[in-house]
Short mmCIF file of N, CA and C and ligand atoms in Angstrom, two decimals:
data_model
loop_
_atom_site.label_atom_id
_atom_site.label_comp_id
_atom_site.label_asym_id
_atom_site.label_seq_id
_atom_site.Cartn_x
_atom_site.Cartn_y
_atom_site.Cartn_z
N MET A 14 200.65 312.90 165.80
CA MET A 14 201.10 312.34 167.08
C MET A 14 202.46 312.95 167.46
N LYS A 15 202.63 313.18 168.79
CA LYS A 15 203.90 313.73 169.26
C LYS A 15 205.00 312.70 169.08
N GLU A 16 206.23 313.16 169.21
CA GLU A 16 207.37 312.25 169.13
C GLU A 16 207.20 311.16 170.19
N GLN A 17 207.46 309.90 169.80
CA GLN A 17 207.27 308.79 170.74
C GLN A 17 208.33 308.83 171.84
N VAL A 18 207.87 308.82 173.10
CA VAL A 18 208.82 308.77 174.22
C VAL A 18 208.53 307.48 174.98
N ASN A 19 209.56 306.82 175.46
CA ASN A 19 209.32 305.57 176.19
C ASN A 19 209.23 305.81 177.69
N TYR A 20 208.04 305.75 178.21
CA TYR A 20 207.81 305.99 179.63
C TYR A 20 207.67 304.70 180.42
N LEU A 21 207.48 303.59 179.72
CA LEU A 21 207.16 302.34 180.42
C LEU A 21 208.42 301.48 180.58
N PRO A 22 208.61 300.81 181.71
CA PRO A 22 207.75 300.84 182.89
C PRO A 22 207.94 302.14 183.68
N ILE A 23 206.95 302.48 184.49
CA ILE A 23 206.97 303.73 185.25
C ILE A 23 207.87 303.57 186.49
N SER A 24 208.72 304.53 186.70
CA SER A 24 209.63 304.46 187.86
C SER A 24 208.87 304.74 189.15
N ARG A 25 209.48 304.35 190.29
CA ARG A 25 208.90 304.67 191.60
C ARG A 25 208.72 306.16 191.81
N GLU A 26 209.69 306.91 191.30
CA GLU A 26 209.64 308.38 191.47
C GLU A 26 208.44 308.95 190.72
N LYS A 27 208.22 308.48 189.50
CA LYS A 27 207.09 308.98 188.72
C LYS A 27 205.77 308.56 189.37
N ASP A 28 205.73 307.33 189.89
CA ASP A 28 204.54 306.84 190.56
C ASP A 28 204.21 307.74 191.77
N ALA A 29 205.24 308.04 192.57
CA ALA A 29 205.03 308.88 193.76
C ALA A 29 204.61 310.29 193.34
N TRP A 30 205.24 310.80 192.27
CA TRP A 30 204.89 312.14 191.78
C TRP A 30 203.43 312.19 191.32
N LEU A 31 203.01 311.19 190.51
CA LEU A 31 201.62 311.20 190.04
C LEU A 31 200.65 311.10 191.20
N LYS A 32 200.97 310.23 192.17
CA LYS A 32 200.08 310.10 193.34
C LYS A 32 199.98 311.43 194.09
N SER A 33 201.07 312.18 194.10
CA SER A 33 201.05 313.47 194.82
C SER A 33 200.15 314.50 194.12
N THR A 34 199.81 314.25 192.85
CA THR A 34 198.94 315.20 192.13
C THR A 34 197.45 314.83 192.28
N ILE A 35 197.18 313.69 192.93
CA ILE A 35 195.78 313.26 193.12
C ILE A 35 195.34 313.61 194.54
N ARG A 36 194.11 314.13 194.64
CA ARG A 36 193.62 314.57 195.94
C ARG A 36 192.61 313.57 196.48
N ASP A 37 192.79 313.15 197.73
CA ASP A 37 191.83 312.25 198.39
C ASP A 37 190.73 313.07 199.05
N ILE A 38 189.50 312.73 198.74
CA ILE A 38 188.36 313.40 199.40
C ILE A 38 187.62 312.34 200.22
N PRO A 39 187.82 312.35 201.55
CA PRO A 39 187.16 311.34 202.38
C PRO A 39 185.64 311.53 202.41
N ASP A 40 184.94 310.43 202.50
CA ASP A 40 183.48 310.42 202.67
C ASP A 40 182.73 311.11 201.52
N PHE A 41 183.25 310.99 200.29
CA PHE A 41 182.55 311.48 199.11
C PHE A 41 182.43 310.34 198.11
N PRO A 42 181.30 310.10 197.47
CA PRO A 42 180.01 310.79 197.62
C PRO A 42 179.21 310.32 198.83
N LYS A 43 179.75 309.32 199.57
CA LYS A 43 179.02 308.91 200.78
C LYS A 43 180.01 308.43 201.83
N PRO A 44 179.59 308.35 203.11
CA PRO A 44 180.50 307.98 204.18
C PRO A 44 181.24 306.67 203.88
N GLY A 45 182.53 306.64 204.18
CA GLY A 45 183.33 305.43 204.02
C GLY A 45 184.08 305.34 202.70
N ILE A 46 183.68 306.14 201.70
CA ILE A 46 184.37 306.13 200.40
C ILE A 46 185.45 307.23 200.41
N VAL A 47 186.66 306.85 200.01
CA VAL A 47 187.70 307.88 199.79
C VAL A 47 187.74 308.13 198.29
N PHE A 48 187.26 309.29 197.88
CA PHE A 48 187.16 309.61 196.45
C PHE A 48 188.51 310.11 195.95
N LYS A 49 188.99 309.51 194.87
CA LYS A 49 190.24 309.96 194.25
C LYS A 49 189.89 311.07 193.27
N ASP A 50 190.19 312.29 193.66
CA ASP A 50 189.86 313.46 192.85
C ASP A 50 190.98 313.71 191.85
N LEU A 51 190.69 313.44 190.57
CA LEU A 51 191.71 313.58 189.52
C LEU A 51 191.74 314.97 188.91
N THR A 52 190.86 315.87 189.35
CA THR A 52 190.89 317.23 188.76
C THR A 52 192.24 317.89 189.05
N THR A 53 192.85 317.53 190.16
CA THR A 53 194.15 318.13 190.52
C THR A 53 195.27 317.58 189.63
N LEU A 54 195.13 316.33 189.20
CA LEU A 54 196.09 315.76 188.23
C LEU A 54 195.87 316.41 186.85
N LEU A 55 194.61 316.53 186.46
CA LEU A 55 194.29 317.04 185.12
C LEU A 55 194.75 318.47 184.91
N LYS A 56 194.72 319.28 185.99
CA LYS A 56 195.10 320.69 185.79
C LYS A 56 196.61 320.88 185.85
N ASP A 57 197.33 319.84 186.22
CA ASP A 57 198.80 319.87 186.21
C ASP A 57 199.26 319.45 184.81
N ARG A 58 199.73 320.39 184.00
CA ARG A 58 199.97 320.08 182.59
C ARG A 58 200.96 318.96 182.40
N LYS A 59 201.97 318.85 183.30
CA LYS A 59 202.96 317.78 183.14
C LYS A 59 202.35 316.43 183.49
N ALA A 60 201.58 316.37 184.57
CA ALA A 60 200.97 315.11 184.98
C ALA A 60 199.93 314.66 183.95
N PHE A 61 199.13 315.62 183.47
CA PHE A 61 198.11 315.29 182.47
C PHE A 61 198.76 314.72 181.22
N SER A 62 199.78 315.43 180.73
CA SER A 62 200.40 314.96 179.49
C SER A 62 201.11 313.63 179.71
N TYR A 63 201.66 313.44 180.92
CA TYR A 63 202.36 312.18 181.22
C TYR A 63 201.39 310.99 181.16
N VAL A 64 200.24 311.10 181.82
CA VAL A 64 199.31 309.95 181.83
C VAL A 64 198.75 309.68 180.42
N ILE A 65 198.53 310.74 179.65
CA ILE A 65 198.05 310.53 178.27
C ILE A 65 199.13 309.82 177.45
N ASP A 66 200.37 310.26 177.62
CA ASP A 66 201.47 309.63 176.87
C ASP A 66 201.66 308.17 177.27
N VAL A 67 201.58 307.88 178.56
CA VAL A 67 201.78 306.50 179.02
C VAL A 67 200.68 305.59 178.47
N LEU A 68 199.43 306.04 178.58
CA LEU A 68 198.33 305.20 178.10
C LEU A 68 198.40 305.05 176.58
N SER A 69 198.81 306.09 175.89
CA SER A 69 198.95 306.00 174.42
C SER A 69 200.07 305.04 174.05
N GLU A 70 201.17 305.15 174.76
CA GLU A 70 202.31 304.25 174.48
C GLU A 70 201.92 302.79 174.71
N LYS A 71 201.12 302.57 175.77
CA LYS A 71 200.71 301.21 176.09
C LYS A 71 199.79 300.62 175.02
N PHE A 72 198.85 301.45 174.55
CA PHE A 72 197.80 300.88 173.70
C PHE A 72 198.02 301.08 172.18
N ALA A 73 198.87 301.99 171.80
CA ALA A 73 199.11 302.20 170.36
C ALA A 73 199.53 300.92 169.64
N PRO A 74 200.40 300.07 170.26
CA PRO A 74 200.81 298.85 169.55
C PRO A 74 199.66 297.89 169.26
N LEU A 75 198.53 298.05 169.96
CA LEU A 75 197.37 297.17 169.69
C LEU A 75 196.62 297.63 168.43
N LYS A 76 197.03 298.78 167.91
CA LYS A 76 196.45 299.33 166.68
C LYS A 76 194.91 299.39 166.70
N PRO A 77 194.34 300.02 167.75
CA PRO A 77 192.88 300.09 167.80
C PRO A 77 192.31 300.98 166.69
N ASP A 78 191.11 300.63 166.23
CA ASP A 78 190.37 301.52 165.34
C ASP A 78 189.76 302.66 166.13
N TYR A 79 189.41 302.34 167.40
CA TYR A 79 188.75 303.33 168.26
C TYR A 79 189.21 303.22 169.71
N VAL A 80 189.19 304.36 170.38
CA VAL A 80 189.18 304.39 171.84
C VAL A 80 187.73 304.63 172.23
N ALA A 81 187.22 303.80 173.16
CA ALA A 81 185.87 304.01 173.69
C ALA A 81 186.01 304.56 175.11
N GLY A 82 185.45 305.73 175.36
CA GLY A 82 185.54 306.36 176.68
C GLY A 82 184.23 306.24 177.41
N ILE A 83 184.32 305.97 178.73
CA ILE A 83 183.11 305.81 179.54
C ILE A 83 182.78 307.16 180.20
N GLU A 84 181.50 307.60 180.03
CA GLU A 84 181.06 308.86 180.63
C GLU A 84 181.23 308.80 182.15
N ALA A 85 181.69 309.83 182.82
CA ALA A 85 182.03 311.12 182.26
C ALA A 85 183.55 311.31 182.15
N ARG A 86 184.30 310.74 183.09
CA ARG A 86 185.73 311.06 183.10
C ARG A 86 186.50 310.37 181.98
N GLY A 87 185.93 309.29 181.43
CA GLY A 87 186.54 308.68 180.25
C GLY A 87 186.45 309.58 179.03
N PHE A 88 185.58 310.61 179.12
CA PHE A 88 185.45 311.58 178.02
C PHE A 88 186.55 312.64 178.06
N ILE A 89 187.19 312.76 179.22
CA ILE A 89 188.29 313.73 179.33
C ILE A 89 189.56 313.09 178.79
N LEU A 90 189.74 311.82 179.14
CA LEU A 90 191.00 311.13 178.82
C LEU A 90 190.97 310.47 177.45
N GLY A 91 189.86 309.82 177.14
CA GLY A 91 189.78 309.00 175.92
C GLY A 91 190.10 309.75 174.64
N PRO A 92 189.49 310.93 174.41
CA PRO A 92 189.77 311.63 173.15
C PRO A 92 191.23 312.05 173.02
N ALA A 93 191.86 312.42 174.12
CA ALA A 93 193.29 312.81 174.06
C ALA A 93 194.13 311.60 173.65
N ILE A 94 193.78 310.43 174.17
CA ILE A 94 194.53 309.21 173.83
C ILE A 94 194.25 308.81 172.37
N ALA A 95 192.99 308.91 171.96
CA ALA A 95 192.64 308.60 170.56
C ALA A 95 193.41 309.51 169.61
N TYR A 96 193.51 310.79 169.96
CA TYR A 96 194.25 311.75 169.14
C TYR A 96 195.71 311.34 169.03
N GLU A 97 196.29 310.98 170.17
CA GLU A 97 197.71 310.57 170.19
C GLU A 97 197.94 309.32 169.34
N ILE A 98 197.03 308.36 169.48
CA ILE A 98 197.21 307.09 168.76
C ILE A 98 196.87 307.29 167.27
N GLY A 99 195.99 308.24 167.01
CA GLY A 99 195.58 308.46 165.62
C GLY A 99 194.39 307.59 165.24
N CYS A 100 193.46 307.39 166.20
CA CYS A 100 192.25 306.60 165.89
C CYS A 100 191.01 307.42 166.27
N GLY A 101 189.84 306.84 166.07
CA GLY A 101 188.59 307.53 166.39
C GLY A 101 188.20 307.36 167.85
N PHE A 102 187.16 308.09 168.25
CA PHE A 102 186.65 308.02 169.63
C PHE A 102 185.18 307.66 169.62
N ILE A 103 184.80 306.74 170.53
CA ILE A 103 183.39 306.34 170.68
C ILE A 103 182.96 306.60 172.12
N PRO A 104 181.84 307.33 172.30
CA PRO A 104 181.36 307.57 173.66
C PRO A 104 180.45 306.43 174.16
N ILE A 105 180.71 305.98 175.39
CA ILE A 105 179.80 305.06 176.08
C ILE A 105 179.12 305.90 177.15
N ARG A 106 177.79 306.04 177.01
CA ARG A 106 177.11 307.08 177.78
C ARG A 106 176.13 306.56 178.80
N LYS A 107 175.76 307.43 179.72
CA LYS A 107 174.70 307.16 180.69
C LYS A 107 173.37 307.11 179.94
N PRO A 108 172.36 306.47 180.53
CA PRO A 108 171.09 306.27 179.80
C PRO A 108 170.43 307.56 179.33
N GLY A 109 169.87 307.48 178.12
CA GLY A 109 169.04 308.57 177.61
C GLY A 109 169.81 309.72 176.98
N LYS A 110 171.11 309.60 176.82
CA LYS A 110 171.91 310.72 176.30
C LYS A 110 172.19 310.61 174.80
N LEU A 111 172.26 309.38 174.29
CA LEU A 111 172.62 309.21 172.87
C LEU A 111 171.38 309.36 171.99
N PRO A 112 171.49 310.08 170.88
CA PRO A 112 170.30 310.42 170.10
C PRO A 112 169.79 309.31 169.18
N HIS A 113 170.67 308.38 168.77
CA HIS A 113 170.29 307.36 167.79
C HIS A 113 169.91 306.08 168.55
N LYS A 114 169.62 304.99 167.83
CA LYS A 114 169.24 303.72 168.45
C LYS A 114 170.43 303.17 169.27
N VAL A 115 170.12 302.62 170.46
CA VAL A 115 171.22 302.18 171.35
C VAL A 115 171.09 300.73 171.78
N GLU A 116 172.22 300.17 172.18
CA GLU A 116 172.27 298.94 172.98
C GLU A 116 172.57 299.36 174.41
N LYS A 117 172.12 298.52 175.38
CA LYS A 117 172.33 298.85 176.79
C LYS A 117 173.03 297.71 177.50
N ALA A 118 173.78 298.03 178.53
CA ALA A 118 174.31 297.00 179.44
C ALA A 118 174.07 297.48 180.87
N VAL A 119 173.39 296.63 181.66
CA VAL A 119 173.07 296.96 183.05
C VAL A 119 174.15 296.36 183.94
N TYR A 120 174.49 297.06 185.00
CA TYR A 120 175.45 296.50 185.96
C TYR A 120 175.04 296.86 187.38
N ASP A 121 175.52 296.04 188.33
CA ASP A 121 175.14 296.21 189.73
C ASP A 121 175.98 297.28 190.41
N LEU A 122 175.33 298.07 191.24
CA LEU A 122 176.03 298.99 192.13
C LEU A 122 175.87 298.45 193.54
N GLU A 123 176.48 299.12 194.50
CA GLU A 123 176.36 298.68 195.89
C GLU A 123 174.87 298.61 196.29
N TYR A 124 174.13 299.66 195.90
CA TYR A 124 172.68 299.64 196.09
C TYR A 124 172.04 299.85 194.73
N GLY A 125 171.33 298.84 194.24
CA GLY A 125 170.63 299.00 192.97
C GLY A 125 171.51 298.70 191.77
N SER A 126 171.19 299.35 190.64
CA SER A 126 171.93 299.06 189.41
C SER A 126 172.04 300.33 188.56
N ASP A 127 172.93 300.27 187.58
CA ASP A 127 173.09 301.38 186.65
C ASP A 127 173.20 300.81 185.24
N CYS A 128 173.35 301.67 184.26
CA CYS A 128 173.29 301.22 182.87
C CYS A 128 174.19 302.12 182.01
N VAL A 129 174.82 301.50 181.02
CA VAL A 129 175.56 302.30 180.03
C VAL A 129 175.02 301.98 178.64
N GLU A 130 175.16 302.92 177.72
CA GLU A 130 174.60 302.77 176.38
C GLU A 130 175.62 303.13 175.31
N ILE A 131 175.40 302.53 174.12
CA ILE A 131 176.24 302.84 172.96
C ILE A 131 175.34 302.83 171.73
N HIS A 132 175.70 303.58 170.72
CA HIS A 132 174.93 303.53 169.47
C HIS A 132 175.07 302.15 168.83
N VAL A 133 173.98 301.60 168.36
CA VAL A 133 174.00 300.25 167.77
C VAL A 133 174.98 300.14 166.59
N ASP A 134 175.17 301.28 165.89
CA ASP A 134 176.03 301.25 164.70
C ASP A 134 177.40 301.89 164.96
N ALA A 135 177.80 301.91 166.24
CA ALA A 135 179.09 302.55 166.57
C ALA A 135 180.27 301.79 165.97
N ILE A 136 180.11 300.48 165.79
CA ILE A 136 181.22 299.62 165.38
C ILE A 136 180.83 298.84 164.12
N GLU A 137 181.77 298.73 163.19
CA GLU A 137 181.64 297.73 162.11
C GLU A 137 182.16 296.43 162.69
N ASP A 138 181.64 295.30 162.24
CA ASP A 138 182.03 294.01 162.84
C ASP A 138 183.54 293.86 162.97
N HIS A 139 183.95 293.47 164.19
CA HIS A 139 185.35 293.11 164.49
C HIS A 139 186.34 294.27 164.47
N GLU A 140 185.83 295.51 164.48
CA GLU A 140 186.79 296.61 164.60
C GLU A 140 187.41 296.56 166.00
N LYS A 141 188.66 297.00 166.08
CA LYS A 141 189.42 296.87 167.32
C LYS A 141 189.21 298.10 168.22
N VAL A 142 188.96 297.82 169.50
CA VAL A 142 188.64 298.91 170.43
C VAL A 142 189.46 298.76 171.72
N VAL A 143 189.87 299.91 172.25
CA VAL A 143 190.45 299.97 173.59
C VAL A 143 189.52 300.83 174.46
N ILE A 144 189.17 300.34 175.64
CA ILE A 144 188.28 301.06 176.55
C ILE A 144 189.12 301.90 177.51
N ILE A 145 188.70 303.13 177.75
CA ILE A 145 189.41 303.99 178.71
C ILE A 145 188.43 304.57 179.73
N ASP A 146 188.81 304.48 181.01
CA ASP A 146 188.09 305.19 182.07
C ASP A 146 189.12 305.76 183.03
N ASP A 147 188.66 306.63 183.92
CA ASP A 147 189.64 307.25 184.83
C ASP A 147 190.11 306.28 185.90
N LEU A 148 189.19 305.43 186.40
CA LEU A 148 189.53 304.68 187.62
C LEU A 148 188.83 303.33 187.64
N LEU A 149 189.58 302.30 188.04
CA LEU A 149 189.03 300.95 188.24
C LEU A 149 188.83 300.74 189.74
N ALA A 150 187.57 300.58 190.15
CA ALA A 150 187.26 300.30 191.56
C ALA A 150 186.80 298.85 191.63
N THR A 151 185.49 298.59 191.69
CA THR A 151 185.01 297.20 191.78
C THR A 151 184.97 296.51 190.41
N GLY A 152 185.09 297.29 189.33
CA GLY A 152 185.15 296.71 187.98
C GLY A 152 183.81 296.63 187.27
N GLY A 153 182.73 296.96 187.96
CA GLY A 153 181.39 296.83 187.35
C GLY A 153 181.20 297.70 186.11
N THR A 154 181.68 298.91 186.18
CA THR A 154 181.48 299.85 185.06
C THR A 154 182.25 299.38 183.83
N ALA A 155 183.52 299.04 184.02
CA ALA A 155 184.35 298.62 182.87
C ALA A 155 183.84 297.29 182.30
N GLU A 156 183.39 296.40 183.16
CA GLU A 156 182.87 295.11 182.68
C GLU A 156 181.62 295.33 181.83
N ALA A 157 180.76 296.27 182.27
CA ALA A 157 179.55 296.57 181.49
C ALA A 157 179.92 297.20 180.14
N ALA A 158 180.93 298.07 180.14
CA ALA A 158 181.37 298.69 178.88
C ALA A 158 181.91 297.62 177.93
N TYR A 159 182.64 296.67 178.49
CA TYR A 159 183.18 295.56 177.67
C TYR A 159 182.03 294.75 177.06
N ARG A 160 181.04 294.39 177.90
CA ARG A 160 179.89 293.60 177.42
C ARG A 160 179.15 294.33 176.30
N LEU A 161 178.98 295.63 176.52
CA LEU A 161 178.28 296.47 175.54
C LEU A 161 179.00 296.46 174.20
N LEU A 162 180.31 296.62 174.24
CA LEU A 162 181.09 296.65 173.00
C LEU A 162 181.04 295.30 172.29
N LYS A 163 181.06 294.22 173.07
CA LYS A 163 180.96 292.88 172.46
C LYS A 163 179.60 292.73 171.77
N THR A 164 178.54 293.25 172.42
CA THR A 164 177.19 293.16 171.85
C THR A 164 177.12 293.81 170.47
N VAL A 165 177.83 294.92 170.30
CA VAL A 165 177.76 295.60 168.99
C VAL A 165 178.87 295.12 168.04
N GLY A 166 179.57 294.04 168.42
CA GLY A 166 180.48 293.38 167.48
C GLY A 166 181.94 293.80 167.54
N ALA A 167 182.32 294.51 168.62
CA ALA A 167 183.71 294.99 168.70
C ALA A 167 184.68 293.88 169.08
N ASP A 168 185.91 294.05 168.65
CA ASP A 168 187.02 293.21 169.08
C ASP A 168 187.77 294.04 170.13
N VAL A 169 187.42 293.81 171.41
CA VAL A 169 188.01 294.63 172.48
C VAL A 169 189.41 294.10 172.80
N ARG A 170 190.40 294.96 172.60
CA ARG A 170 191.79 294.54 172.74
C ARG A 170 192.40 294.93 174.08
N GLY A 171 191.83 295.95 174.74
CA GLY A 171 192.46 296.38 175.98
C GLY A 171 191.54 297.30 176.77
N ILE A 172 191.86 297.44 178.08
CA ILE A 172 191.12 298.36 178.94
C ILE A 172 192.17 299.12 179.77
N GLY A 173 192.05 300.46 179.76
CA GLY A 173 193.06 301.25 180.45
C GLY A 173 192.46 302.27 181.41
N PHE A 174 193.20 302.50 182.50
CA PHE A 174 192.76 303.44 183.53
C PHE A 174 193.95 304.30 183.95
N VAL A 175 193.65 305.46 184.51
CA VAL A 175 194.73 306.23 185.16
C VAL A 175 195.01 305.60 186.52
N VAL A 176 193.93 305.30 187.26
CA VAL A 176 194.08 304.79 188.63
C VAL A 176 193.38 303.45 188.80
N GLU A 177 194.03 302.54 189.52
CA GLU A 177 193.39 301.27 189.91
C GLU A 177 193.42 301.17 191.43
N LEU A 178 192.24 300.94 192.01
CA LEU A 178 192.19 300.67 193.45
C LEU A 178 192.37 299.16 193.60
N GLY A 179 193.63 298.73 193.56
CA GLY A 179 193.95 297.30 193.48
C GLY A 179 193.38 296.49 194.61
N PHE A 180 193.24 297.13 195.78
CA PHE A 180 192.74 296.40 196.96
C PHE A 180 191.28 295.98 196.80
N LEU A 181 190.57 296.57 195.82
CA LEU A 181 189.17 296.18 195.59
C LEU A 181 189.05 295.00 194.61
N LYS A 182 190.17 294.63 194.00
CA LYS A 182 190.23 293.45 193.11
C LYS A 182 189.24 293.49 191.95
N GLY A 183 188.97 294.71 191.46
CA GLY A 183 188.05 294.87 190.33
C GLY A 183 188.53 294.18 189.06
N ARG A 184 189.84 294.06 188.94
CA ARG A 184 190.46 293.41 187.78
C ARG A 184 189.92 291.99 187.58
N LEU A 185 189.57 291.33 188.69
CA LEU A 185 189.07 289.95 188.60
C LEU A 185 187.73 289.87 187.90
N LYS A 186 187.01 290.99 187.87
CA LYS A 186 185.70 291.00 187.19
C LYS A 186 185.85 291.20 185.68
N LEU A 187 187.05 291.59 185.25
CA LEU A 187 187.26 291.92 183.83
C LEU A 187 187.70 290.68 183.05
N PRO A 188 187.44 290.69 181.75
CA PRO A 188 187.79 289.51 180.94
C PRO A 188 189.29 289.28 180.89
N THR A 189 189.67 288.04 180.72
CA THR A 189 191.08 287.73 180.57
C THR A 189 191.44 287.75 179.08
N GLY A 190 192.71 287.61 178.78
CA GLY A 190 193.13 287.52 177.38
C GLY A 190 193.21 288.86 176.70
N MET A 191 193.30 289.93 177.46
CA MET A 191 193.53 291.24 176.85
C MET A 191 194.37 292.08 177.78
N GLU A 192 194.85 293.19 177.25
CA GLU A 192 195.71 294.08 178.02
C GLU A 192 194.85 294.92 178.97
N ILE A 193 195.04 294.72 180.29
CA ILE A 193 194.36 295.57 181.26
C ILE A 193 195.45 296.32 182.01
N PHE A 194 195.42 297.65 181.91
CA PHE A 194 196.57 298.43 182.37
C PHE A 194 196.12 299.69 183.11
N SER A 195 196.77 299.95 184.25
CA SER A 195 196.53 301.19 185.00
C SER A 195 197.86 301.89 185.19
N VAL A 196 197.84 303.21 185.04
CA VAL A 196 199.09 303.97 185.21
C VAL A 196 199.52 303.93 186.67
N ILE A 197 198.57 304.13 187.59
CA ILE A 197 198.86 304.18 189.02
C ILE A 197 198.03 303.13 189.73
N ASN A 198 198.66 302.42 190.68
CA ASN A 198 197.92 301.40 191.42
C ASN A 198 198.01 301.66 192.92
N TYR A 199 196.87 301.55 193.60
CA TYR A 199 196.86 301.59 195.08
C TYR A 199 196.58 300.18 195.56
N ASP A 200 197.64 299.51 196.05
CA ASP A 200 197.49 298.09 196.47
C ASP A 200 196.75 297.98 197.79
P1 AMP B 18 183.58 300.55 189.53
O1 AMP B 18 182.46 300.25 188.61
O2 AMP B 18 183.30 300.17 190.96
O3 AMP B 18 184.90 300.02 189.04
O4 AMP B 18 183.72 302.14 189.61
C1 AMP B 18 184.38 302.84 188.63
C2 AMP B 18 183.71 304.13 188.28
O5 AMP B 18 183.26 304.83 189.43
C3 AMP B 18 184.71 305.02 187.58
O6 AMP B 18 184.05 305.58 186.44
C4 AMP B 18 185.09 306.07 188.59
O7 AMP B 18 185.03 307.35 188.02
C5 AMP B 18 184.08 305.95 189.73
N1 AMP B 18 184.68 305.68 191.06
C6 AMP B 18 184.46 304.58 191.83
N2 AMP B 18 185.12 304.65 192.99
C7 AMP B 18 185.81 305.81 192.96
C8 AMP B 18 186.73 306.46 193.88
N3 AMP B 18 187.04 305.92 195.08
N4 AMP B 18 187.26 307.64 193.52
C9 AMP B 18 186.94 308.20 192.32
N5 AMP B 18 186.10 307.65 191.43
C10 AMP B 18 185.53 306.47 191.73
#
């Protein structure tokens, strides 16, 4: 792990800087949605390392056994955070991708539903897990990941995001009694 730096709480200047590295794509993937494109943040080495350091600083004190990343963008961020904290990484995947026996959690989308999967033996009972995804919108994806981890016996200690679309109030869908943290918030 790199030398510990204290980034929290994040200053207004850093918040504005990080927001300036994110690109808004209107009407993607469908009309009316403003897509927060994080590829521009990820390719900026200072912004990328900053968000990894902040999320690691936030969650390291919870001493997780694993970071669980949600496919696909949680796979970019989660392993870097797990490496920093010094714990393992568990993938939460879209249906049909994991080779061994799986548990599933279904969640509602605006139209229809989707599903996430995890290996049944990903967790030993009560191991501590922190969930990571790129962005919290309505909260359905993260809530399903939480349910899935509980099903396989995890002790979920926290959920972290780079971006939270606070105006969508997705946080209200997530369980209470744990650390829910976003580096950047759009109120
Ligand atoms: P939700 O389940 O509504 O919280 O949606 C979260 C998931 O959908 C995350 O994995 C995001 O990658 C993606 N997502 C939802 N809305 C957006 C958005 N406006 N910009 C970028 N990604 C989004």
